[in-house]
mmCIF file of C-alpha atoms and ligand atoms in Angstrom:
data_model
loop_
_atom_site.group_PDB
_atom_site.id
_atom_site.type_symbol
_atom_site.label_atom_id
_atom_site.label_comp_id
_atom_site.label_asym_id
_atom_site.label_seq_id
_atom_site.Cartn_x
_atom_site.Cartn_y
_atom_site.Cartn_z
ATOM 1 C CA MET A 111 -16.724 5.930 -24.734
ATOM 2 C CA ALA A 112 -15.063 3.956 -21.872
ATOM 3 C CA ARG A 113 -16.496 4.446 -18.466
ATOM 4 C CA TYR A 114 -13.136 4.803 -16.849
ATOM 5 C CA ARG A 115 -9.704 5.851 -17.818
ATOM 6 C CA ILE A 116 -6.991 3.927 -16.016
ATOM 7 C CA ALA A 117 -3.344 4.876 -15.968
ATOM 8 C CA TRP A 118 -1.548 1.557 -16.563
ATOM 9 C CA LEU A 119 1.889 1.494 -15.018
ATOM 10 C CA PRO A 120 3.490 -1.996 -15.042
ATOM 11 C CA GLY A 121 7.055 -0.752 -14.185
ATOM 12 C CA ASP A 122 9.740 -3.303 -13.771
ATOM 13 C CA GLY A 123 10.192 -7.061 -13.566
ATOM 14 C CA ILE A 124 7.040 -9.033 -12.640
ATOM 15 C CA GLY A 125 5.123 -5.727 -12.578
ATOM 16 C CA LYS A 126 4.172 -6.483 -16.309
ATOM 17 C CA ASP A 127 3.333 -10.140 -15.509
ATOM 18 C CA VAL A 128 0.988 -9.358 -12.715
ATOM 19 C CA LEU A 129 -0.676 -6.260 -14.396
ATOM 20 C CA ASP A 130 -1.302 -8.512 -17.476
ATOM 21 C CA ALA A 131 -3.156 -10.801 -15.132
ATOM 22 C CA ALA A 132 -5.273 -8.036 -13.527
ATOM 23 C CA ARG A 133 -6.176 -6.990 -17.090
ATOM 24 C CA VAL A 134 -7.561 -10.386 -17.860
ATOM 25 C CA VAL A 135 -9.928 -10.035 -14.764
ATOM 26 C CA LEU A 136 -10.779 -6.319 -15.436
ATOM 27 C CA ASP A 137 -11.754 -7.166 -18.993
ATOM 28 C CA ALA A 138 -13.955 -9.885 -17.907
ATOM 29 C CA THR A 139 -15.966 -7.616 -15.578
ATOM 30 C CA GLY A 140 -18.074 -6.168 -18.493
ATOM 31 C CA ILE A 141 -17.019 -2.572 -17.505
ATOM 32 C CA GLU A 142 -15.389 -0.733 -20.174
ATOM 33 C CA PHE A 143 -11.924 0.601 -19.332
ATOM 34 C CA GLU A 144 -9.507 2.633 -21.315
ATOM 35 C CA TYR A 145 -5.949 1.721 -20.274
ATOM 36 C CA LEU A 146 -3.302 4.430 -20.640
ATOM 37 C CA PRO A 147 0.131 3.010 -20.515
ATOM 38 C CA GLY A 148 2.755 5.060 -18.658
ATOM 39 C CA ASP A 149 6.477 5.030 -18.426
ATOM 40 C CA VAL A 150 7.896 4.406 -15.050
ATOM 41 C CA GLY A 151 10.719 2.521 -13.478
ATOM 42 C CA TRP A 152 14.414 1.569 -13.691
ATOM 43 C CA GLU A 153 14.606 1.732 -17.513
ATOM 44 C CA PHE A 154 13.607 5.375 -17.464
ATOM 45 C CA TRP A 155 15.957 6.147 -14.694
ATOM 46 C CA LYS A 156 18.879 4.730 -16.699
ATOM 47 C CA LYS A 157 17.858 6.417 -19.894
ATOM 48 C CA GLU A 158 16.629 9.786 -18.616
ATOM 49 C CA GLY A 159 17.692 10.122 -15.043
ATOM 50 C CA ASN A 160 14.109 10.134 -13.906
ATOM 51 C CA ALA A 161 12.275 6.895 -12.914
ATOM 52 C CA LEU A 162 8.954 8.855 -13.034
ATOM 53 C CA PRO A 163 9.108 11.198 -16.151
ATOM 54 C CA GLU A 164 6.838 14.219 -16.065
ATOM 55 C CA ARG A 165 4.888 13.005 -19.092
ATOM 56 C CA THR A 166 3.573 10.048 -16.969
ATOM 57 C CA VAL A 167 2.440 12.319 -14.137
ATOM 58 C CA GLU A 168 0.627 14.551 -16.726
ATOM 59 C CA MET A 169 -1.014 11.489 -18.281
ATOM 60 C CA MET A 170 -2.172 10.293 -14.800
ATOM 61 C CA LYS A 171 -3.805 13.560 -14.204
ATOM 62 C CA ARG A 172 -6.256 12.748 -16.995
ATOM 63 C CA THR A 173 -7.225 9.457 -15.560
ATOM 64 C CA ASP A 174 -9.632 8.224 -12.876
ATOM 65 C CA ALA A 175 -7.241 5.890 -11.149
ATOM 66 C CA CYS A 176 -3.985 4.022 -11.586
ATOM 67 C CA MET A 177 -2.910 0.438 -11.578
ATOM 68 C CA PHE A 178 0.714 0.078 -10.604
ATOM 69 C CA GLY A 179 2.932 -2.931 -10.934
ATOM 70 C CA ALA A 180 6.283 -2.824 -9.221
ATOM 71 C CA ILE A 181 9.507 -1.033 -9.653
ATOM 72 C CA THR A 182 13.189 -1.894 -9.169
ATOM 73 C CA SER A 183 15.207 0.421 -7.014
ATOM 74 C CA LYS A 184 18.784 0.442 -5.858
ATOM 75 C CA PRO A 185 20.915 2.496 -3.355
ATOM 76 C CA GLN A 186 21.891 5.969 -4.631
ATOM 77 C CA ASP A 187 25.602 4.996 -5.479
ATOM 78 C CA GLU A 188 24.609 1.909 -7.448
ATOM 79 C CA ALA A 189 21.837 3.786 -9.194
ATOM 80 C CA VAL A 190 24.114 6.546 -10.367
ATOM 81 C CA LYS A 191 26.644 4.020 -11.753
ATOM 82 C CA GLU A 192 23.883 2.543 -14.041
ATOM 83 C CA LEU A 193 22.920 5.947 -15.392
ATOM 84 C CA ASN A 194 23.392 6.720 -19.042
ATOM 85 C CA PRO A 195 26.982 7.937 -19.308
ATOM 86 C CA GLU A 196 25.856 11.363 -20.725
ATOM 87 C CA LEU A 197 23.927 11.925 -17.581
ATOM 88 C CA ARG A 198 26.498 10.792 -15.104
ATOM 89 C CA ASP A 199 28.199 13.455 -12.823
ATOM 90 C CA LYS A 200 25.382 15.856 -13.476
ATOM 91 C CA GLY A 201 23.929 15.568 -10.041
ATOM 92 C CA TYR A 202 20.941 13.281 -10.833
ATOM 93 C CA ARG A 203 19.635 11.494 -7.949
ATOM 94 C CA TYR A 204 17.262 8.574 -7.786
ATOM 95 C CA TYR A 205 13.815 9.044 -6.091
ATOM 96 C CA SER A 206 11.358 6.265 -5.633
ATOM 97 C CA PRO A 207 8.492 6.831 -8.039
ATOM 98 C CA ILE A 208 5.971 5.395 -5.688
ATOM 99 C CA VAL A 209 7.025 7.763 -2.737
ATOM 100 C CA LYS A 210 6.857 10.641 -5.311
ATOM 101 C CA LEU A 211 3.409 9.657 -6.513
ATOM 102 C CA ARG A 212 2.040 9.637 -2.934
ATOM 103 C CA GLN A 213 3.319 13.210 -2.478
ATOM 104 C CA ILE A 214 2.226 14.549 -5.911
ATOM 105 C CA PHE A 215 -1.322 13.203 -5.639
ATOM 106 C CA ASP A 216 -1.394 13.423 -1.773
ATOM 107 C CA LEU A 217 -2.354 9.841 -1.416
ATOM 108 C CA TYR A 218 -2.621 10.015 2.347
ATOM 109 C CA THR A 219 -4.502 6.728 2.967
ATOM 110 C CA CYS A 220 -2.745 3.474 2.518
ATOM 111 C CA LEU A 221 -5.381 0.756 2.739
ATOM 112 C CA ARG A 222 -4.323 -2.841 3.190
ATOM 113 C CA PRO A 223 -6.973 -5.598 3.567
ATOM 114 C CA CYS A 224 -5.700 -8.790 4.943
ATOM 115 C CA ARG A 225 -8.284 -11.595 4.630
ATOM 116 C CA SER A 226 -7.488 -15.274 4.746
ATOM 117 C CA TYR A 227 -9.409 -17.053 2.083
ATOM 118 C CA PRO A 228 -10.128 -20.659 3.052
ATOM 119 C CA GLY A 229 -8.274 -23.184 1.034
ATOM 120 C CA ASN A 230 -5.083 -20.984 0.759
ATOM 121 C CA PRO A 231 -2.306 -23.326 2.015
ATOM 122 C CA LEU A 232 -0.314 -20.374 3.112
ATOM 123 C CA ASN A 233 -2.881 -19.144 5.674
ATOM 124 C CA PHE A 234 -1.956 -18.824 9.388
ATOM 125 C CA ARG A 235 -5.624 -19.348 10.173
ATOM 126 C CA ASP A 236 -8.617 -19.434 8.084
ATOM 127 C CA ASP A 237 -10.754 -16.766 9.781
ATOM 128 C CA ILE A 238 -8.670 -13.533 9.527
ATOM 129 C CA ASP A 239 -10.249 -10.428 8.235
ATOM 130 C CA ILE A 240 -8.258 -7.334 9.082
ATOM 131 C CA VAL A 241 -8.214 -4.012 7.284
ATOM 132 C CA ILE A 242 -5.373 -1.646 8.003
ATOM 133 C CA PHE A 243 -5.398 2.085 7.554
ATOM 134 C CA ARG A 244 -1.879 3.415 7.371
ATOM 135 C CA GLU A 245 -1.141 7.163 7.263
ATOM 136 C CA ASN A 246 0.990 7.606 4.137
ATOM 137 C CA THR A 247 2.575 10.990 4.275
ATOM 138 C CA GLU A 248 4.018 12.018 7.668
ATOM 139 C CA ASP A 249 5.073 10.540 10.959
ATOM 140 C CA LEU A 250 8.650 9.191 11.003
ATOM 141 C CA TYR A 251 8.611 9.161 7.194
ATOM 142 C CA SER A 252 8.291 12.911 6.902
ATOM 143 C CA GLY A 253 11.848 13.065 5.700
ATOM 144 C CA VAL A 254 12.873 15.774 8.097
ATOM 145 C CA GLU A 255 16.158 14.501 9.456
ATOM 146 C CA PHE A 256 19.368 15.985 10.701
ATOM 147 C CA ARG A 257 22.947 14.820 11.033
ATOM 148 C CA PRO A 258 24.764 16.717 12.439
ATOM 149 C CA VAL A 259 21.992 18.293 14.588
ATOM 150 C CA PRO A 260 21.818 22.098 13.646
ATOM 151 C CA LYS A 261 23.304 24.301 16.437
ATOM 152 C CA ALA A 262 20.056 26.358 16.579
ATOM 153 C CA PHE A 263 18.361 23.239 17.881
ATOM 154 C CA TYR A 264 20.240 23.578 21.179
ATOM 155 C CA GLN A 265 18.363 26.751 22.043
ATOM 156 C CA VAL A 266 15.284 24.706 22.438
ATOM 157 C CA PRO A 267 14.545 23.581 26.040
ATOM 158 C CA GLY A 268 15.258 19.837 26.587
ATOM 159 C CA MET A 269 17.691 19.623 23.833
ATOM 160 C CA GLU A 270 20.678 19.924 26.226
ATOM 161 C CA LYS A 271 20.141 16.219 26.811
ATOM 162 C CA VAL A 272 20.886 15.373 23.138
ATOM 163 C CA PRO A 273 24.440 14.476 22.331
ATOM 164 C CA LYS A 274 26.220 16.788 19.837
ATOM 165 C CA ASP A 275 26.905 13.807 17.475
ATOM 166 C CA ALA A 276 23.341 12.606 17.527
ATOM 167 C CA ALA A 277 21.317 11.939 14.327
ATOM 168 C CA ILE A 278 17.655 13.025 14.514
ATOM 169 C CA SER A 279 14.572 12.020 12.471
ATOM 170 C CA LEU A 280 11.493 13.934 13.228
ATOM 171 C CA LYS A 281 8.218 12.150 13.955
ATOM 172 C CA VAL A 282 5.712 14.602 12.594
ATOM 173 C CA ASN A 283 2.011 14.078 13.279
ATOM 174 C CA SER A 284 -0.234 17.085 12.288
ATOM 175 C CA PRO A 285 -3.859 17.486 13.399
ATOM 176 C CA ARG A 286 -4.920 17.481 9.764
ATOM 177 C CA GLY A 287 -2.784 14.404 8.988
ATOM 178 C CA CYS A 288 -4.256 12.447 12.005
ATOM 179 C CA GLU A 289 -7.745 13.518 11.425
ATOM 180 C CA ARG A 290 -8.028 12.551 7.679
ATOM 181 C CA ILE A 291 -6.715 9.090 8.206
ATOM 182 C CA ILE A 292 -8.721 8.298 11.321
ATOM 183 C CA ARG A 293 -11.824 9.562 9.448
ATOM 184 C CA SER A 294 -10.969 7.372 6.412
ATOM 185 C CA ALA A 295 -10.894 4.415 8.819
ATOM 186 C CA PHE A 296 -14.165 5.217 10.565
ATOM 187 C CA GLU A 297 -15.991 6.054 7.295
ATOM 188 C CA TYR A 298 -14.795 2.779 5.881
ATOM 189 C CA ALA A 299 -15.999 0.928 8.882
ATOM 190 C CA ARG A 300 -19.424 2.411 8.743
ATOM 191 C CA LYS A 301 -19.786 1.837 5.061
ATOM 192 C CA LYS A 302 -18.696 -1.691 5.257
ATOM 193 C CA GLN A 303 -20.486 -2.407 8.554
ATOM 194 C CA ARG A 304 -17.417 -3.356 10.318
ATOM 195 C CA LYS A 305 -17.820 -3.577 14.138
ATOM 196 C CA ARG A 306 -14.551 -2.121 15.586
ATOM 197 C CA VAL A 307 -11.854 0.286 14.926
ATOM 198 C CA THR A 308 -8.446 0.107 16.949
ATOM 199 C CA THR A 309 -5.830 2.795 16.852
ATOM 200 C CA VAL A 310 -2.244 1.490 16.947
ATOM 201 C CA LEU A 311 0.138 3.778 18.811
ATOM 202 C CA LYS A 312 2.665 3.926 21.593
ATOM 203 C CA ALA A 313 0.997 6.871 23.244
ATOM 204 C CA ASN A 314 1.891 5.980 26.798
ATOM 205 C CA VAL A 315 5.586 6.594 25.827
ATOM 206 C CA VAL A 316 5.528 8.834 22.682
ATOM 207 C CA ARG A 317 3.247 11.159 24.513
ATOM 208 C CA VAL A 318 3.160 14.144 22.308
ATOM 209 C CA SER A 319 2.896 12.973 18.702
ATOM 210 C CA ASP A 320 1.089 9.648 19.331
ATOM 211 C CA GLY A 321 -0.786 11.549 22.029
ATOM 212 C CA LEU A 322 -2.183 13.878 19.536
ATOM 213 C CA PHE A 323 -3.300 11.006 17.244
ATOM 214 C CA LEU A 324 -5.084 9.404 20.172
ATOM 215 C CA GLU A 325 -6.755 12.626 21.266
ATOM 216 C CA ILE A 326 -8.183 13.175 17.853
ATOM 217 C CA ALA A 327 -9.196 9.451 17.515
ATOM 218 C CA ARG A 328 -11.158 9.681 20.772
ATOM 219 C CA LYS A 329 -13.034 12.744 19.555
ATOM 220 C CA ILE A 330 -13.837 11.235 16.120
ATOM 221 C CA ALA A 331 -14.930 7.918 17.543
ATOM 222 C CA LYS A 332 -17.800 9.710 19.311
ATOM 223 C CA GLU A 333 -19.274 10.545 15.912
ATOM 224 C CA TYR A 334 -19.601 6.859 15.249
ATOM 225 C CA PRO A 335 -21.430 5.460 18.156
ATOM 226 C CA GLU A 336 -22.399 2.217 16.342
ATOM 227 C CA ILE A 337 -18.631 1.363 16.084
ATOM 228 C CA GLU A 338 -16.660 0.011 18.969
ATOM 229 C CA TYR A 339 -13.344 1.931 19.386
ATOM 230 C CA ASP A 340 -10.257 0.975 21.346
ATOM 231 C CA ASN A 341 -6.533 1.756 21.288
ATOM 232 C CA ALA A 342 -3.601 -0.610 21.362
ATOM 233 C CA ASN A 343 0.153 -0.305 21.901
ATOM 234 C CA ILE A 344 2.096 -1.298 18.771
ATOM 235 C CA ASP A 345 4.342 -3.832 20.782
ATOM 236 C CA THR A 346 1.529 -5.524 22.568
ATOM 237 C CA LEU A 347 -0.596 -5.539 19.367
ATOM 238 C CA CYS A 348 2.172 -7.380 17.518
ATOM 239 C CA MET A 349 2.032 -10.232 19.998
ATOM 240 C CA TRP A 350 -1.812 -10.304 19.864
ATOM 241 C CA LEU A 351 -1.907 -10.305 16.100
ATOM 242 C CA ILE A 352 0.101 -13.510 16.173
ATOM 243 C CA LYS A 353 -1.945 -15.041 18.963
ATOM 244 C CA ARG A 354 -5.494 -13.994 18.204
ATOM 245 C CA PRO A 355 -5.549 -12.277 14.818
ATOM 246 C CA HIS A 356 -9.142 -13.232 14.076
ATOM 247 C CA GLU A 357 -10.288 -10.800 16.852
ATOM 248 C CA TYR A 358 -9.106 -7.712 15.076
ATOM 249 C CA ASP A 359 -11.172 -5.714 12.624
ATOM 250 C CA VAL A 360 -10.143 -2.237 11.301
ATOM 251 C CA LEU A 361 -6.711 -0.964 12.456
ATOM 252 C CA VAL A 362 -5.558 2.646 11.929
ATOM 253 C CA ALA A 363 -1.959 3.819 12.537
ATOM 254 C CA PRO A 364 0.581 6.420 11.748
ATOM 255 C CA ASN A 365 2.859 5.618 8.979
ATOM 256 C CA LEU A 366 5.717 3.611 10.667
ATOM 257 C CA TYR A 367 3.518 1.400 12.901
ATOM 258 C CA GLY A 368 1.207 0.953 9.932
ATOM 259 C CA ASP A 369 4.065 -0.171 7.770
ATOM 260 C CA ILE A 370 5.121 -2.654 10.258
ATOM 261 C CA ILE A 371 1.716 -4.281 10.956
ATOM 262 C CA SER A 372 0.977 -4.261 7.233
ATOM 263 C CA ASP A 373 3.820 -6.773 6.706
ATOM 264 C CA LEU A 374 3.005 -8.765 9.668
ATOM 265 C CA CYS A 375 -0.671 -9.071 8.764
ATOM 266 C CA ALA A 376 0.231 -9.826 5.137
ATOM 267 C CA GLN A 377 2.206 -12.886 6.146
ATOM 268 C CA LEU A 378 -0.751 -14.147 8.349
ATOM 269 C CA VAL A 379 -2.825 -14.373 5.047
ATOM 270 C CA GLY A 380 -0.293 -15.895 2.637
ATOM 271 C CA GLY A 381 2.495 -13.305 2.262
ATOM 272 C CA LEU A 382 3.587 -11.363 -0.794
ATOM 273 C CA GLY A 383 1.429 -13.184 -3.360
ATOM 274 C CA PHE A 384 -1.656 -11.960 -1.493
ATOM 275 C CA ALA A 385 -0.810 -8.573 -0.094
ATOM 276 C CA CYS A 386 -2.467 -5.721 -1.989
ATOM 277 C CA SER A 387 -2.552 -2.032 -1.209
ATOM 278 C CA ALA A 388 -4.566 1.051 -2.192
ATOM 279 C CA ASN A 389 -3.079 4.502 -1.970
ATOM 280 C CA ILE A 390 -5.961 6.939 -1.785
ATOM 281 C CA GLY A 391 -6.195 10.704 -1.588
ATOM 282 C CA GLU A 392 -9.161 13.232 -2.054
ATOM 283 C CA ASN A 393 -8.829 13.185 -5.840
ATOM 284 C CA TYR A 394 -7.016 10.092 -6.927
ATOM 285 C CA GLY A 395 -6.242 6.548 -6.145
ATOM 286 C CA LEU A 396 -3.329 4.252 -6.967
ATOM 287 C CA PHE A 397 -3.657 0.493 -6.561
ATOM 288 C CA GLU A 398 -0.723 -2.011 -6.350
ATOM 289 C CA PRO A 399 0.476 -5.360 -5.073
ATOM 290 C CA ALA A 400 2.732 -4.855 -2.070
ATOM 291 C CA HIS A 401 5.496 -6.942 -3.475
ATOM 292 C CA GLY A 402 8.369 -5.718 -5.447
ATOM 293 C CA SER A 403 9.675 -6.548 -8.982
ATOM 294 C CA ALA A 404 11.214 -9.917 -8.190
ATOM 295 C CA PRO A 405 13.701 -9.661 -11.062
ATOM 296 C CA LYS A 406 14.510 -13.460 -11.105
ATOM 297 C CA TYR A 407 10.836 -14.208 -12.196
ATOM 298 C CA ALA A 408 10.521 -11.225 -14.646
ATOM 299 C CA GLY A 409 8.543 -12.236 -17.729
ATOM 300 C CA MET A 410 8.261 -15.956 -16.698
ATOM 301 C CA TYR A 411 4.550 -15.500 -15.849
ATOM 302 C CA LYS A 412 5.073 -17.655 -12.828
ATOM 303 C CA VAL A 413 4.288 -15.528 -9.798
ATOM 304 C CA ASN A 414 0.963 -15.384 -7.950
ATOM 305 C CA PRO A 415 -1.233 -12.654 -9.467
ATOM 306 C CA ILE A 416 -3.767 -12.645 -6.601
ATOM 307 C CA ALA A 417 -2.257 -9.636 -4.796
ATOM 308 C CA THR A 418 -2.717 -7.559 -8.007
ATOM 309 C CA ILE A 419 -6.177 -8.926 -8.824
ATOM 310 C CA LEU A 420 -7.184 -7.897 -5.243
ATOM 311 C CA ALA A 421 -5.616 -4.495 -5.945
ATOM 312 C CA ALA A 422 -7.890 -4.165 -8.971
ATOM 313 C CA LYS A 423 -10.782 -5.136 -6.759
ATOM 314 C CA LEU A 424 -9.887 -2.206 -4.461
ATOM 315 C CA MET A 425 -9.806 -0.025 -7.582
ATOM 316 C CA LEU A 426 -13.331 -1.117 -8.468
ATOM 317 C CA ASP A 427 -14.464 -0.367 -4.913
ATOM 318 C CA TYR A 428 -12.799 3.108 -5.215
ATOM 319 C CA LEU A 429 -14.564 3.823 -8.627
ATOM 320 C CA GLY A 430 -17.838 3.051 -6.972
ATOM 321 C CA GLU A 431 -18.276 -0.317 -8.723
ATOM 322 C CA GLU A 432 -18.865 -2.159 -5.424
ATOM 323 C CA GLU A 433 -21.016 -4.972 -6.678
ATOM 324 C CA VAL A 434 -18.417 -5.858 -9.379
ATOM 325 C CA ALA A 435 -15.588 -5.517 -6.804
ATOM 326 C CA ASP A 436 -17.462 -8.079 -4.536
ATOM 327 C CA ARG A 437 -17.864 -10.447 -7.477
ATOM 328 C CA VAL A 438 -14.096 -10.325 -8.120
ATOM 329 C CA GLU A 439 -13.305 -11.129 -4.543
ATOM 330 C CA GLN A 440 -15.804 -13.953 -4.461
ATOM 331 C CA ALA A 441 -14.169 -15.353 -7.653
ATOM 332 C CA VAL A 442 -10.747 -15.180 -6.020
ATOM 333 C CA ALA A 443 -12.107 -16.961 -2.868
ATOM 334 C CA ARG A 444 -13.650 -19.645 -5.053
ATOM 335 C CA VAL A 445 -10.327 -20.251 -7.124
ATOM 336 C CA LEU A 446 -8.533 -20.567 -3.755
ATOM 337 C CA LYS A 447 -11.032 -22.839 -2.111
ATOM 338 C CA GLU A 448 -11.081 -25.152 -5.071
ATOM 339 C CA GLY A 449 -7.309 -25.206 -5.268
ATOM 340 C CA LYS A 450 -7.194 -26.693 -8.793
ATOM 341 C CA VAL A 451 -5.287 -23.819 -10.337
ATOM 342 C CA ARG A 452 -2.324 -22.820 -8.267
ATOM 343 C CA THR A 453 0.893 -20.899 -8.836
ATOM 344 C CA TYR A 454 4.296 -22.159 -7.557
ATOM 345 C CA ASP A 455 4.145 -20.424 -4.233
ATOM 346 C CA LEU A 456 0.897 -22.428 -3.442
ATOM 347 C CA GLY A 457 2.581 -25.614 -4.418
ATOM 348 C CA GLY A 458 1.226 -25.685 -8.030
ATOM 349 C CA ASN A 459 2.560 -25.156 -11.451
ATOM 350 C CA ALA A 460 -0.109 -22.905 -13.033
ATOM 351 C CA SER A 461 1.028 -19.780 -14.746
ATOM 352 C CA THR A 462 0.197 -16.168 -13.603
ATOM 353 C CA LEU A 463 -2.324 -15.891 -16.474
ATOM 354 C CA ASP A 464 -3.838 -19.309 -15.922
ATOM 355 C CA MET A 465 -4.727 -18.305 -12.366
ATOM 356 C CA ALA A 466 -6.231 -14.950 -13.678
ATOM 357 C CA LYS A 467 -8.200 -16.829 -16.394
ATOM 358 C CA GLU A 468 -9.660 -19.074 -13.689
ATOM 359 C CA VAL A 469 -10.758 -16.036 -11.608
ATOM 360 C CA ALA A 470 -12.237 -14.438 -14.754
ATOM 361 C CA ARG A 471 -14.153 -17.643 -15.477
ATOM 362 C CA TYR A 472 -15.948 -17.367 -12.148
ATOM 363 C CA LEU A 473 -16.974 -13.811 -12.516
HETATM 364 P P1 LIG B 563 10.194 -8.719 -4.091
HETATM 365 O O1 LIG B 563 8.931 -8.511 -3.513
HETATM 366 O O2 LIG B 563 10.327 -8.208 -5.484
HETATM 367 O O3 LIG B 563 10.579 -10.344 -4.230
HETATM 368 C C1 LIG B 563 11.002 -11.209 -3.087
HETATM 369 C C2 LIG B 563 10.599 -12.599 -3.387
HETATM 370 O O4 LIG B 563 9.229 -12.710 -2.936
HETATM 371 C C3 LIG B 563 10.592 -12.998 -4.776
HETATM 372 O O5 LIG B 563 11.979 -13.494 -5.143
HETATM 373 C C4 LIG B 563 9.648 -14.165 -4.796
HETATM 374 O O6 LIG B 563 10.271 -15.340 -4.245
HETATM 375 C C5 LIG B 563 8.503 -13.666 -3.826
HETATM 376 N N1 LIG B 563 7.484 -13.022 -4.505
HETATM 377 C C6 LIG B 563 7.298 -11.616 -4.684
HETATM 378 N N2 LIG B 563 6.251 -11.484 -5.352
HETATM 379 C C7 LIG B 563 5.579 -12.729 -5.573
HETATM 380 C C8 LIG B 563 4.385 -13.094 -6.139
HETATM 381 N N3 LIG B 563 3.522 -12.228 -6.712
HETATM 382 N N4 LIG B 563 4.117 -14.328 -6.176
HETATM 383 C C9 LIG B 563 4.904 -15.277 -5.654
HETATM 384 N N5 LIG B 563 6.176 -15.006 -5.110
HETATM 385 C C10 LIG B 563 6.354 -13.650 -4.945
HETATM 386 O O7 LIG B 563 11.338 -8.132 -3.194
HETATM 387 P P2 LIG B 563 12.925 -7.959 -3.317
HETATM 388 O O8 LIG B 563 13.432 -9.259 -4.168
HETATM 389 O O9 LIG B 563 13.424 -7.583 -2.124
HETATM 390 O O10 LIG B 563 13.029 -6.699 -4.331
HETATM 391 C C11 LIG B 563 13.216 -6.713 -5.755
HETATM 392 C C12 LIG B 563 13.040 -5.309 -6.257
HETATM 393 O O11 LIG B 563 11.830 -4.810 -5.964
HETATM 394 C C13 LIG B 563 14.079 -4.386 -5.573
HETATM 395 O O12 LIG B 563 14.702 -3.583 -6.532
HETATM 396 C C14 LIG B 563 13.228 -3.667 -4.661
HETATM 397 O O13 LIG B 563 13.786 -2.357 -4.328
HETATM 398 C C15 LIG B 563 11.931 -3.549 -5.436
HETATM 399 N N6 LIG B 563 10.736 -3.398 -4.557
HETATM 400 C C16 LIG B 563 9.733 -2.496 -5.063
HETATM 401 C C17 LIG B 563 8.491 -2.423 -4.374
HETATM 402 C C18 LIG B 563 7.433 -1.704 -5.052
HETATM 403 O O14 LIG B 563 7.507 -1.387 -6.306
HETATM 404 N N7 LIG B 563 6.400 -1.313 -4.380
HETATM 405 C C19 LIG B 563 8.235 -2.997 -3.058
HETATM 406 C C20 LIG B 563 9.422 -3.866 -2.557
HETATM 407 C C21 LIG B 563 10.570 -3.962 -3.327
HETATM 408 MG MG1 LIG B 564 6.770 -2.087 3.892
#
C-alpha cells in the first residue's frame, strides 16, 4: 500500500505542465505515493457551473494532502458568458476554487518561503532566506463588505463621520485567528532553529485590529525565549526588504500585508518561476506554485517547474518526510548552481520536464 494518498489537481493551463514536473521529482524520492486526480478549473465551470465539483472535495477528504497546479479565472460577467448555454440565466456564479478550498479545509496558514539559491540569474541578492506566514482566512479578505452602508450602522458611535455613500470593507482580526497564525510562525521558527520572528502590521495607525494582533504576538513571543521577536510597520518594512532583505528571517502578518510582502519577496528571489506556497490547516495541507495558469504557455512544457517542485518539497515537510524534503531542496539548489539546465525565464531552452529530471537525478 502507498504510504501517502495525494489529491492531484492540475487545474488549467500550465498547471498540468508543472504538476507533471513535480511528479517526476516525487516519484524519484523512493516514497510511494498514490495520486488521486481531481476535477477542478475553468473546464468544469463551463460544463457544470462549478469550478470545484463536490466530488473533488469528497475525494480530497480521503487524502493526506493536495498538490494543486493553477486555475484560470475571469470576471463574473465574462465567466457567465462562457457557461454552457443550458446553465446560463440560472443564477450560477463563479467562485475561485482556491479560495473555497481554503475555507472548506480551514487552511489558515499560508506559508511562503523565499530563498535565493546561488546561481539563479534572477536573484536580487544571493543571501536571502525569508519565510512568510500569512493569515489566510480573515483580515480585509473576510468578505464582509457593504455598499451602500446599512442604515443600522449609523447608530454606532463614530459612524456619523462616515459619508452616506461610502463603501465599507471590514478588516476582521479575531483572537483565535491571530493566535493560530502567530503560533504557526513561532513553532516553525523553533523547529527549524530560526533566530527571529517579525510581525508585519500598521498597529500605530490601525490600532484596534492590528493592535490585537500585536498584543497577542507579544504574549506568545514570551513562550519562545530563544527566538528574537520584533514588530515592523508594513510600509517601512517594504523599504527595508528592498534595501536589506538578507536581514529578515520569519515574517508573520495578517492576510493583506502578508499578500503584499509575499509578492515583493517572491520577486527578490526570482519571481513567479520560484514562488511556492503551502496552505495549511489543522487537518489538511494544499501545496501550489504561486503563479497562475499562463494560458499562452499551456501544454508547451516550457515554463519553470521549480516553484511547483518546491511546493512538493513543502508537502514532504508537512507529511513529516523532512529528510527527503531537504534532499529535494538541495537538488534544486544544485541544479540552479550548475546552471546547465535552464528554462526560458532563466535564459535557457530546457523544457519543464528536463529541469525536473535534472532535479530528480541529484536526489
Ligand atoms: P500567470 O502567473 O498565469 O502568468 C503571468 C506570466 O508570468 C506568464 O505569461 C509567464 O510569462 C510568467 N510565468 C508564470 N508562471 C511561470 C513559470 N512557472 N515559469 C516561467 N514564467 C512563468 O498570471 P496571469 O497571466 O495574470 O493569469 C493567467 C490566469 O491565471 C488568469 O486566469 C488568472 O486569473 C489565473 N491565476 C491563477 C492563480 C492560481 O491558480 N493560484 C494565481 C494567479 C493567476
Ligand atoms: Mg497575491
